Short mmCIF file of C-alpha atoms and ligand atoms in Angstrom, two decimals:
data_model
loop_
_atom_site.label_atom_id
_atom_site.label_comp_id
_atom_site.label_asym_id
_atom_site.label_seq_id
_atom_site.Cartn_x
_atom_site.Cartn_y
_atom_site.Cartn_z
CA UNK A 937 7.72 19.33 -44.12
CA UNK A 938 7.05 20.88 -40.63
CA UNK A 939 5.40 18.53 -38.07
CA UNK A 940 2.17 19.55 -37.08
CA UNK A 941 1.13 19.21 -33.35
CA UNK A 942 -2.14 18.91 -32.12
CA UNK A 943 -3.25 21.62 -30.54
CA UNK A 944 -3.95 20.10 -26.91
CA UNK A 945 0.19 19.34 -27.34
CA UNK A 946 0.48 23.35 -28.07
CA UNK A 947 2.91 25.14 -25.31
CA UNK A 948 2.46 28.73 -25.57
CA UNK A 949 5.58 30.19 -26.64
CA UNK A 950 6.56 27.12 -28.49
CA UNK A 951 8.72 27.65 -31.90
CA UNK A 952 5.96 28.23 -34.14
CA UNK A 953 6.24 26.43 -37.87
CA UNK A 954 8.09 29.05 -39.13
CA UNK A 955 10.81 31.74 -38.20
CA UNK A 956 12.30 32.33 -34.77
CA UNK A 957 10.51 31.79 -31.34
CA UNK A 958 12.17 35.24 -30.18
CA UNK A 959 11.38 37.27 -32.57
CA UNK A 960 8.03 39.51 -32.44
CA UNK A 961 5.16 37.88 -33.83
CA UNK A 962 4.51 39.97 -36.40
CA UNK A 963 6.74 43.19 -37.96
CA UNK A 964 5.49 45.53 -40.62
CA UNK A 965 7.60 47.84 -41.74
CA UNK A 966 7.21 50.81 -44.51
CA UNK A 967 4.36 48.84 -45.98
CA UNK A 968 2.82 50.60 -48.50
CA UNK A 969 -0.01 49.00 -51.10
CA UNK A 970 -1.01 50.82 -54.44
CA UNK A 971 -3.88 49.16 -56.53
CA UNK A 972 -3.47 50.05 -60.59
CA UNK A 973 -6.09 52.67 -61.06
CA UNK A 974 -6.73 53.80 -57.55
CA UNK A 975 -5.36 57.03 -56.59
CA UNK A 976 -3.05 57.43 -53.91
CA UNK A 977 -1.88 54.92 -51.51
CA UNK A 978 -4.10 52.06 -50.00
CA UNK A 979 -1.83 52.05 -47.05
CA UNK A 980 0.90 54.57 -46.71
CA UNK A 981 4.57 53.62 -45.00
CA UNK A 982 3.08 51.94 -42.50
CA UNK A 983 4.90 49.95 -39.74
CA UNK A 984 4.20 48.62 -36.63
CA UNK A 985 5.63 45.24 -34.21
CA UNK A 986 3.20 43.44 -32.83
CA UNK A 987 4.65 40.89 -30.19
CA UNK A 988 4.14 37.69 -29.37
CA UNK A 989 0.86 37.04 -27.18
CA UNK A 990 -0.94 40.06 -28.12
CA UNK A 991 -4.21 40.85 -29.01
CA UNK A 992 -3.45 44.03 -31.14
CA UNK A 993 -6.88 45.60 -32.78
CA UNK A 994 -6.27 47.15 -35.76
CA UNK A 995 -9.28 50.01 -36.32
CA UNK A 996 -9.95 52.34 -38.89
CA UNK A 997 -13.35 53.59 -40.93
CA UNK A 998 -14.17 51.75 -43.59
CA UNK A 999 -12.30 52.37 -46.39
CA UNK A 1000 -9.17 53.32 -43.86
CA UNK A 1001 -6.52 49.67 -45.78
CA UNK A 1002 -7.98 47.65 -42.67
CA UNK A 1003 -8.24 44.54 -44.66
CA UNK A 1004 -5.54 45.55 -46.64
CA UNK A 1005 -3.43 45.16 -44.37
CA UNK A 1006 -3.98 42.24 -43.11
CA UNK A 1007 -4.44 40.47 -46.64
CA UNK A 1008 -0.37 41.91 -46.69
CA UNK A 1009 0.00 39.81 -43.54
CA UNK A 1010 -0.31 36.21 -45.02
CA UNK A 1011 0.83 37.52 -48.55
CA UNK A 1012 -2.41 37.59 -50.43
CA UNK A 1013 -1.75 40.52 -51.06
CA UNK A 1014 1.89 41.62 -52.37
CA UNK A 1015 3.13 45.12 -51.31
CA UNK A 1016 4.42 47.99 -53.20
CA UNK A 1017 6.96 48.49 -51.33
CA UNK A 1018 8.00 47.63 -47.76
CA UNK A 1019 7.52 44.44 -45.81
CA UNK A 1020 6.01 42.01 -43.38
CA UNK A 1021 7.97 39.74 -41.22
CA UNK A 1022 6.02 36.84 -39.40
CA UNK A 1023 7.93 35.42 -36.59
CA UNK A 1024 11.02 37.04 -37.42
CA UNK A 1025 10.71 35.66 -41.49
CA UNK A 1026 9.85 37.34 -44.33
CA UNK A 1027 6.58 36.23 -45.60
CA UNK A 1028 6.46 39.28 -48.23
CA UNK A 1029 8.92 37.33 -50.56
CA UNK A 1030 7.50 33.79 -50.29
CA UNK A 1031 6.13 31.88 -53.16
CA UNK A 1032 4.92 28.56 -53.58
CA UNK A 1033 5.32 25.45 -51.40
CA UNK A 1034 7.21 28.02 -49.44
CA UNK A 1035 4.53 30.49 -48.48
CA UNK A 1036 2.18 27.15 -48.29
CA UNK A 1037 4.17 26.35 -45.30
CA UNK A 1038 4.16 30.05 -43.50
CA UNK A 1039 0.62 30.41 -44.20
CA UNK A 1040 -0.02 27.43 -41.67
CA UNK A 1041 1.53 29.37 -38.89
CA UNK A 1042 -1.25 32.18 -39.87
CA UNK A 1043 -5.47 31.55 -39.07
CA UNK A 1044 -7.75 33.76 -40.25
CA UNK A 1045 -11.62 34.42 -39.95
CA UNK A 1046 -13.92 36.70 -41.33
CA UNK A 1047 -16.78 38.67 -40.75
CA UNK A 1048 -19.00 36.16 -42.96
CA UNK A 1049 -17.55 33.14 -41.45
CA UNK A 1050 -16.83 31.14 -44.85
CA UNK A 1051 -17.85 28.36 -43.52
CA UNK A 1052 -19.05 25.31 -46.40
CA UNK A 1053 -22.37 25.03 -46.30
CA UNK A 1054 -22.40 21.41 -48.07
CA UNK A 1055 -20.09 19.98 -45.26
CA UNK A 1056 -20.99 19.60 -41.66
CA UNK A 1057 -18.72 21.11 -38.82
CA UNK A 1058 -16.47 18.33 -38.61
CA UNK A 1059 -16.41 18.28 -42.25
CA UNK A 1060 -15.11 21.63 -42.13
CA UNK A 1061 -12.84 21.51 -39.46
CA UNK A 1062 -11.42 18.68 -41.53
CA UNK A 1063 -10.46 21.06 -44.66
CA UNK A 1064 -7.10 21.99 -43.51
CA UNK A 1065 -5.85 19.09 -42.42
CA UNK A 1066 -7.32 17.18 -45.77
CA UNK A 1067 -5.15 20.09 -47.59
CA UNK A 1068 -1.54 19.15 -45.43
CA UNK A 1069 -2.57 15.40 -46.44
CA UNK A 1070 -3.08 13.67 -43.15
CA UNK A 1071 -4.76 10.29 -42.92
CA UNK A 1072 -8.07 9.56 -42.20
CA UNK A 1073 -7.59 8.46 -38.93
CA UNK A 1074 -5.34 11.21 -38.00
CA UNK A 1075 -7.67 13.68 -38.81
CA UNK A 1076 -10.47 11.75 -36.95
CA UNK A 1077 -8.46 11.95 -34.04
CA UNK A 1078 -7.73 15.79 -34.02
CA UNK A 1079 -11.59 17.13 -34.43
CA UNK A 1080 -12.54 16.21 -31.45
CA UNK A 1081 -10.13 18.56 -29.23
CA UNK A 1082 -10.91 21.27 -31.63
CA UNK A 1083 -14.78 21.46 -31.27
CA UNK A 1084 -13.97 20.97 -27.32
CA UNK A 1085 -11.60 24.04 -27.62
CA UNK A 1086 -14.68 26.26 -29.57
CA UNK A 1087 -17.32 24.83 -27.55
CA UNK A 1088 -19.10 23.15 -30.77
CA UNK A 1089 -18.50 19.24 -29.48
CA UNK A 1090 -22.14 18.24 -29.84
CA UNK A 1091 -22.16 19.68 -33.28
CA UNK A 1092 -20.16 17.74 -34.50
CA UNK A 1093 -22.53 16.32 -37.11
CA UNK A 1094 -24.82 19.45 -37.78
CA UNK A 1095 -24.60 21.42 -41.05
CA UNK A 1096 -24.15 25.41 -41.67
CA UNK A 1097 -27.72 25.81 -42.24
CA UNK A 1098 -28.73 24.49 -38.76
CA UNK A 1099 -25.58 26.53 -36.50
CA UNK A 1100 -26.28 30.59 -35.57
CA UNK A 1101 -23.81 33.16 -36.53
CA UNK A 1102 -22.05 32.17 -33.33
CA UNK A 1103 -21.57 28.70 -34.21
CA UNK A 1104 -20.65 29.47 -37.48
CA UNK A 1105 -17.76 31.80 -36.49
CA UNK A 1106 -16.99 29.22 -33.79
CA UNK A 1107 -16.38 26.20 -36.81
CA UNK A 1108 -14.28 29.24 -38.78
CA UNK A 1109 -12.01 29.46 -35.24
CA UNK A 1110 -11.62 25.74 -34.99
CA UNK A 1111 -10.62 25.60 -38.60
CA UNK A 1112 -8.28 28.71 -38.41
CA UNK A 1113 -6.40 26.93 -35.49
CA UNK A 1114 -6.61 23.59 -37.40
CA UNK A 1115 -2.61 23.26 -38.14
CA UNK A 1116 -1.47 25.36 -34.57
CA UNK A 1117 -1.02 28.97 -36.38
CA UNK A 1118 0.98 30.93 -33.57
CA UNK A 1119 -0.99 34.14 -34.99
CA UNK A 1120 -5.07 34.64 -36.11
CA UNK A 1121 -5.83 37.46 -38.37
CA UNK A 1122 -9.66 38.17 -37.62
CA UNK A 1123 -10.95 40.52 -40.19
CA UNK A 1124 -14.54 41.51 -38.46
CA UNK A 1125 -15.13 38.66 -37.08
CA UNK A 1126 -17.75 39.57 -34.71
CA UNK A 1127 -19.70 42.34 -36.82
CA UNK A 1128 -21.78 40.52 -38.56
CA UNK A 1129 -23.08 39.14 -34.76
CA UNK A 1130 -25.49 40.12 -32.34
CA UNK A 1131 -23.98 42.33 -29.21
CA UNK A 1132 -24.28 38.82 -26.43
CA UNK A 1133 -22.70 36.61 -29.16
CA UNK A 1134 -20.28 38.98 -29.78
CA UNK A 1135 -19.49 38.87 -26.26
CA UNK A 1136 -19.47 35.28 -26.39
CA UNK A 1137 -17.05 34.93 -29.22
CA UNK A 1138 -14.68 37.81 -28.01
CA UNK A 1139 -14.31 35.56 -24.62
CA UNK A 1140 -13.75 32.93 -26.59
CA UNK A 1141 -10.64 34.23 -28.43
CA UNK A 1142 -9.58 35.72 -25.45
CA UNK A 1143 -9.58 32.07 -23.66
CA UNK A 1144 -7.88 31.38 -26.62
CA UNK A 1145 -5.18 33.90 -26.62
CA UNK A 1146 -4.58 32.86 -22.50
CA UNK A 1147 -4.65 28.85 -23.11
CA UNK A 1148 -2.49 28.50 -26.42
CA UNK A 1149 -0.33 31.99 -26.10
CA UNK A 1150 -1.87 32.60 -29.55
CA UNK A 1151 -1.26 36.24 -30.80
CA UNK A 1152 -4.17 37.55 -32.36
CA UNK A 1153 -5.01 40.68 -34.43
CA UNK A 1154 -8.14 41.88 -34.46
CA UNK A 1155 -9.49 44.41 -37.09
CA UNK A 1156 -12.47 45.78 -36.18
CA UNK A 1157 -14.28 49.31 -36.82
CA UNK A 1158 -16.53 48.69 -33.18
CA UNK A 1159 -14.23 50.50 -30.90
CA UNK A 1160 -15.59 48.56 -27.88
CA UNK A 1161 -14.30 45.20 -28.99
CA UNK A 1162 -10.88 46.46 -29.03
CA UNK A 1163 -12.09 48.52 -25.20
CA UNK A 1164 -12.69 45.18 -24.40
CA UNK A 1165 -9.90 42.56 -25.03
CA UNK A 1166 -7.46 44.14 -27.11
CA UNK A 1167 -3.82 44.81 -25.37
CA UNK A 1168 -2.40 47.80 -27.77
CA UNK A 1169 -4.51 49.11 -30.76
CA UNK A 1170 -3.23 50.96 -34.25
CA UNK A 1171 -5.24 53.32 -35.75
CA UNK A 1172 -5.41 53.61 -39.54
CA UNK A 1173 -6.66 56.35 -41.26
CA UNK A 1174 -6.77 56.98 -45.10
CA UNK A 1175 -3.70 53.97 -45.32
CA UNK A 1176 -1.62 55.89 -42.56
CA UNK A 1177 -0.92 54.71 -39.35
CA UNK A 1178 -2.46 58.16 -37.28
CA UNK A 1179 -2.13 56.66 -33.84
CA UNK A 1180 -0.29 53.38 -32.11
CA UNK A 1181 -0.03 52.41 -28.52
CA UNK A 1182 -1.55 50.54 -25.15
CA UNK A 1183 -5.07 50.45 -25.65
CA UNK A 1184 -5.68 52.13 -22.30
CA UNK A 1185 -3.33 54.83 -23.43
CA UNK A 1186 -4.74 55.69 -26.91
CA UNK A 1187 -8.37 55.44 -25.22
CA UNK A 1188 -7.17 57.58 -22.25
CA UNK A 1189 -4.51 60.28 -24.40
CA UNK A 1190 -5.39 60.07 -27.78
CA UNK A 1191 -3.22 62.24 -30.27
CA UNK A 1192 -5.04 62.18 -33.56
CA UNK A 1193 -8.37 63.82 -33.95
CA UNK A 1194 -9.65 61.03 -36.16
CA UNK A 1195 -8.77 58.78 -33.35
CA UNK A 1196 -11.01 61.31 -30.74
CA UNK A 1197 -13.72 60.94 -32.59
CA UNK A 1198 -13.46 56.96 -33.24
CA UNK A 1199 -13.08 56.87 -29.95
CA UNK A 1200 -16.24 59.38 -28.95
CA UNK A 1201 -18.88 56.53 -28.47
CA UNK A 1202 -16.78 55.04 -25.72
CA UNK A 1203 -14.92 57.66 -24.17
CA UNK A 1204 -15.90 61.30 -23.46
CA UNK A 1205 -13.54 63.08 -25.64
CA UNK A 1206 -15.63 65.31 -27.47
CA UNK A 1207 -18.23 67.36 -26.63
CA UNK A 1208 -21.63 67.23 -28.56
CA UNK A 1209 -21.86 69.82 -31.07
CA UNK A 1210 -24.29 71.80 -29.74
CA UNK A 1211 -22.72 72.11 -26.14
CA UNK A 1212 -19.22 72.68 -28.85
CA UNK A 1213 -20.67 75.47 -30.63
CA UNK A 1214 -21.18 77.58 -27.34
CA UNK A 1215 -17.76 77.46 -26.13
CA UNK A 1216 -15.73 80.46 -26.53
CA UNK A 1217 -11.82 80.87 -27.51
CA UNK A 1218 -10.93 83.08 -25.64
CA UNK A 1219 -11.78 84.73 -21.67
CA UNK A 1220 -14.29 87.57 -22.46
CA UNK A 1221 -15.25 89.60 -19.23
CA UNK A 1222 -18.34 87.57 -18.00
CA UNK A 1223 -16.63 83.85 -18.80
CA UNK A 1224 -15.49 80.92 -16.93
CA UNK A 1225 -12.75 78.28 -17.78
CA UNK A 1226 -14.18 75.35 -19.28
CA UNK A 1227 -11.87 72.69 -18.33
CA UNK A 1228 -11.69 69.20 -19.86
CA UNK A 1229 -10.24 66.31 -17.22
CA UNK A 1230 -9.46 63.07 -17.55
CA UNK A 1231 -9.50 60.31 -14.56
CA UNK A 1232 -6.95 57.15 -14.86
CA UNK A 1233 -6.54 54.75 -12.32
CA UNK A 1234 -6.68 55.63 -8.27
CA UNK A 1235 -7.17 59.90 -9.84
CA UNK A 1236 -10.69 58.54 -10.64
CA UNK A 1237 -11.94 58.44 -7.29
CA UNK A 1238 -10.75 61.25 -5.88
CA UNK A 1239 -14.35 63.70 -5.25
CA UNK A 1240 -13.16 66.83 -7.45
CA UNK A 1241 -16.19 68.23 -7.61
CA UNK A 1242 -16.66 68.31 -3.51
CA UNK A 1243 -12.94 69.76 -3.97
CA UNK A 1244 -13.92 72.62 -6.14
CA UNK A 1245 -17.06 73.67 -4.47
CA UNK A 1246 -15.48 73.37 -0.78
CA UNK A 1247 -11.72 74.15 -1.33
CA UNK A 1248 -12.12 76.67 -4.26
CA UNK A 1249 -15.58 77.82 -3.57
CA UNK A 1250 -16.69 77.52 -7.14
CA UNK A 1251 -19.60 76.69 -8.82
CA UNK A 1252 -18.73 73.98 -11.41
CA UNK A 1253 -21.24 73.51 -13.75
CA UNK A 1254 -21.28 69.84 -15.37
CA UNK A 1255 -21.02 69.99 -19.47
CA UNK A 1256 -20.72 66.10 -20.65
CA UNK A 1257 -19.00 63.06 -18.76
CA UNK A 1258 -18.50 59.69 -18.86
CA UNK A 1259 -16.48 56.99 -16.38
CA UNK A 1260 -15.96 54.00 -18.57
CA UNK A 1261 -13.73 50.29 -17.72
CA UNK A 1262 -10.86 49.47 -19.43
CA UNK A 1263 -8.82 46.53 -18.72
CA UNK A 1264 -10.25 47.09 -15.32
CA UNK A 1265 -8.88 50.49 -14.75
CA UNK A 1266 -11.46 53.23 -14.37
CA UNK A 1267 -10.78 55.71 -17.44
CA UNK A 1268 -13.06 58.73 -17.62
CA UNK A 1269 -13.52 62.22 -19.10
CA UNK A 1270 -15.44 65.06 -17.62
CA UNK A 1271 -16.24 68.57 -19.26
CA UNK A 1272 -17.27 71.28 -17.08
CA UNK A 1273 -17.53 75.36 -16.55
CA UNK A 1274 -15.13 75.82 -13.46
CA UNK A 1275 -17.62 78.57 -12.60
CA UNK A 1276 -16.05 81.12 -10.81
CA UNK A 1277 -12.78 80.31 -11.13
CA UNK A 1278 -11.09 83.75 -12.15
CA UNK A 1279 -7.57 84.40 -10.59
CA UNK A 1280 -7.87 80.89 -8.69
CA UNK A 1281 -7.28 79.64 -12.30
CA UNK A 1282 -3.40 78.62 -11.72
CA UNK A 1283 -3.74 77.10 -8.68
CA UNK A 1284 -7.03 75.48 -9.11
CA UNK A 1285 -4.90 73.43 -12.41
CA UNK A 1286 -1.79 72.95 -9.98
CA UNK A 1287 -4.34 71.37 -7.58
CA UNK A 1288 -6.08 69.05 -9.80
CA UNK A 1289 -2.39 67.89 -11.73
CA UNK A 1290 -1.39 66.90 -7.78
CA UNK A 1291 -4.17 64.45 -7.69
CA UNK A 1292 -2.79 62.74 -11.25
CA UNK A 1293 -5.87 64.41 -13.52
CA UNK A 1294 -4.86 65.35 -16.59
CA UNK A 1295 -6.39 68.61 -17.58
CA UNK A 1296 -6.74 71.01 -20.20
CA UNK A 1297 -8.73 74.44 -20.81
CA UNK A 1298 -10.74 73.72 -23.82
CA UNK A 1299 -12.32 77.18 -23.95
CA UNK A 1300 -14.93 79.20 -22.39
CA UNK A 1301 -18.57 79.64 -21.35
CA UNK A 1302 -20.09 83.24 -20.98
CA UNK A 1303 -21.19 82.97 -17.08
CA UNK A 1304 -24.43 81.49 -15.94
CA UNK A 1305 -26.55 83.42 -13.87
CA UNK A 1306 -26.53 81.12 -10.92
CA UNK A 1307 -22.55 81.90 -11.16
CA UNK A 1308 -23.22 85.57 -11.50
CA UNK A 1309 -25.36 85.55 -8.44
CA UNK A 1310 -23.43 83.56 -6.56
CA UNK A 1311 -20.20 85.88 -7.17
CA UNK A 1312 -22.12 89.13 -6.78
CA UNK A 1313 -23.49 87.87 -3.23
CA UNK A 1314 -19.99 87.40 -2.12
N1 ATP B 268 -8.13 44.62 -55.03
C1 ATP B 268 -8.36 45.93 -54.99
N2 ATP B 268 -8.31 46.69 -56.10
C2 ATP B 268 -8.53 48.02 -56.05
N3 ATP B 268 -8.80 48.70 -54.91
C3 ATP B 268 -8.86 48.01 -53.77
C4 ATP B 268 -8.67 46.59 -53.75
N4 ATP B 268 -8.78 46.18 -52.46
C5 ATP B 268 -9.06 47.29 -51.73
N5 ATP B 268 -9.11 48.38 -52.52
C6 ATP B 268 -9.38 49.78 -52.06
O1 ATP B 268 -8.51 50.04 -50.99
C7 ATP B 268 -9.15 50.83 -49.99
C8 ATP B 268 -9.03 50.14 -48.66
O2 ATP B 268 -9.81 48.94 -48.71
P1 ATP B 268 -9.89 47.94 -47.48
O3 ATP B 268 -10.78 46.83 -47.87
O4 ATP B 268 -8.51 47.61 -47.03
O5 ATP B 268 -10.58 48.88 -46.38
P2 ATP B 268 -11.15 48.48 -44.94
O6 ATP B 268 -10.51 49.43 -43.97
O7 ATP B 268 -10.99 47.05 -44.69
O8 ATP B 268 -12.68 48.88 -45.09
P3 ATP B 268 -14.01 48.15 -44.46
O9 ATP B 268 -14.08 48.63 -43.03
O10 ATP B 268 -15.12 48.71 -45.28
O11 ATP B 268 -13.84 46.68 -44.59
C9 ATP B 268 -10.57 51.04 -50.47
O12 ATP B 268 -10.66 52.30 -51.07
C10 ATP B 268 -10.77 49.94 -51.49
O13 ATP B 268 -11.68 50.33 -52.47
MG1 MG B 269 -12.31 45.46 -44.44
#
């Protein structure tokens, strides 16, 4: 049987209960999951590596294998074909007393917290370690440094029925880290809260993550709890992985268009439809270049728009826009009509690539009359 450490003795990085140390934390490879009468795939030859330490969010609309997945992470659920490696091991191929002892190294919580309602917190923190048959007094001894760790010390004694959601979820992340899992599978975990608790509990994980070097995956379909503590995010999408990477990068650069438009509450990606619809194809005679450009790091506070009005002389004209935060880095997209542009097209792009935008012509507008006038007068 594997020793089980309290978890004020947990080093991050220590040899978790199973597997190697140096191997990622998590490897999925050509995973895909059929269920007898559905049709199609459930999740589709997917594979990804998450490593050791990482808070990778896992998003998708509902319906996308989300949970799926992650059911295929501690086995209960059994793949078609592929498989999942946790800390370097197989867990895909474990039965028995066998997967009994890999699922310790794996927490989980949910979005309904499963917490019992007939026991009080301590009474549920207790559960796990009453299942891996430790002593009374053992047990007794390793509440206490889990409530301190969640923040639920004086509630020690209070039942379900008098915690909030909070709470609740906080008792179902003491529990989940009960036996020192080096990974915790959170399936939702803040969507049934309120925005501040969610706040609260995503600070709390993240705490988590830092102080223990847990690795923690975090499926979600609210796009700003990955924006705000996960590390990389995978995007699923009808069972197929559509779009894998940093977080910053897939917010900043993202490939997919299901992933633009996940992404389109937080991020500027898309335009609204009805400022979409107007756009143009191609140049007619009375257009301007409707250029899309997105801001990254130090590029974000460079004054374009002085820059195109004083170096170019043009009239921009402002479509949509938004500067968002991301792991601290300032990540933004602006839309706009580079009014006037015409044959300063080439070197109005070559300008803006010098200063590290990224930018792309998305189409054209048919030339306001401000432009018009403006032009005409010149
Ligand atoms: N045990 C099962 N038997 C049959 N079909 C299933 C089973 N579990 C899941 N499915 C189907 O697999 C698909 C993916 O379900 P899953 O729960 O993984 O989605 P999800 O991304 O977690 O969605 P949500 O965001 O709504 O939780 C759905 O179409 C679902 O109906
Ligand atoms: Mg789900």
């Amino acid at each position: 049987m594997n020793a089980i450490v309290p978890i004020t003795e947990f080093q991050a990085g220590a040899t978790s209960a199973i597997g190697r140390a140096d191997a990622p934390a998590i490897q999925i490879e050509r995973l895909t999951k059929r269920f007898p009468g559905v049709a199609g795939a459930v999740l589709d030859d997917v594979s990804l590596t998450i490593d050791r330490g990482d808070i990778y969010g896992i998003i998708g609309r509902s319906g996308a294998g989300k949970s799926t997945l992650v059911r295929c992470i501690n086995a209960l659920e059994r793949p078609s074909a592929g498989r999942v490696l946790v800390s370097g091991r197989e867990i895909t191929n474990l039965y028995g007393r066998a997967l009994r002892t890999a699922r310790r190294d794996i927490g989980m919580i949910f979005q309904h917290f499963n917490v019992l309602s007939s026991s009080t917190v301590a009474g549920n923190v207790a559960l796990p370690f009453k299942v891996a048959g430790l002593s009374r007094a053992e047990i007794a001894r390793r509440i206490p440094p889990l409530l301190e760790l969640v923040g639920l010390a004086h509630k020690a004694d209070a039942y379900p029925s008098e915690l909030s959601g909070g709470q609740k979820q906080r008792v179902g992340i003491a529990r989940a880290l009960a036996l020192n899992p080096s990974v915790l599978l959170c399936d939702e975990a803040t969507s049934a809260l309120d925005p501040e608790t969610t706040e609260q509990i995503l600070a709390l994980l993240r705490d988590i993550n830092r102080k223990l070097g847990l690795t923690i995956v975090l499926i979600t379909h609210e796009m700003h709890v990955v924006r705000d503590i996960a590390t990389r995010v995978a995007v699923l999408d009808h069972g197929r992985l559509v779009e894998e990477g940093a977080t910053f990068d897939v917010l900043a650069f993202p490939k997919s268009r299901v992933a633009r438009s996940f992404l389109s509450g937080l991020v500027a990606h898309e335009l609204p439809p009805v400022v979409a619809s107007q756009l143009l194809p191609e140049p007619v005679a009375e257009s301007d270049p409707v250029l899309r450009i997105v801001f990254t790091g130090e590029a974000a506070h460079e004054p374009i728009v002085a820059a195109l009005v004083t170096q170019f002389q043009l009239q921009p004209n402002i479509l949509h826009g938004r500067i968002d935060y991301v792991a601290e880095r300032p990540l933004g997209v602006l839309t706009l009509v580079a009014g006037g542009a015409g044959a300063k097209l080439p070197d109005l792009l070559s300008y803006l690539a010098s200063l590290g935008l990224t930018v792309e012509v998305i189409g054209h507008a048919i030339r306001s009359a401000v432009t018009r006038r403006h032009s005409a007068a010149r």
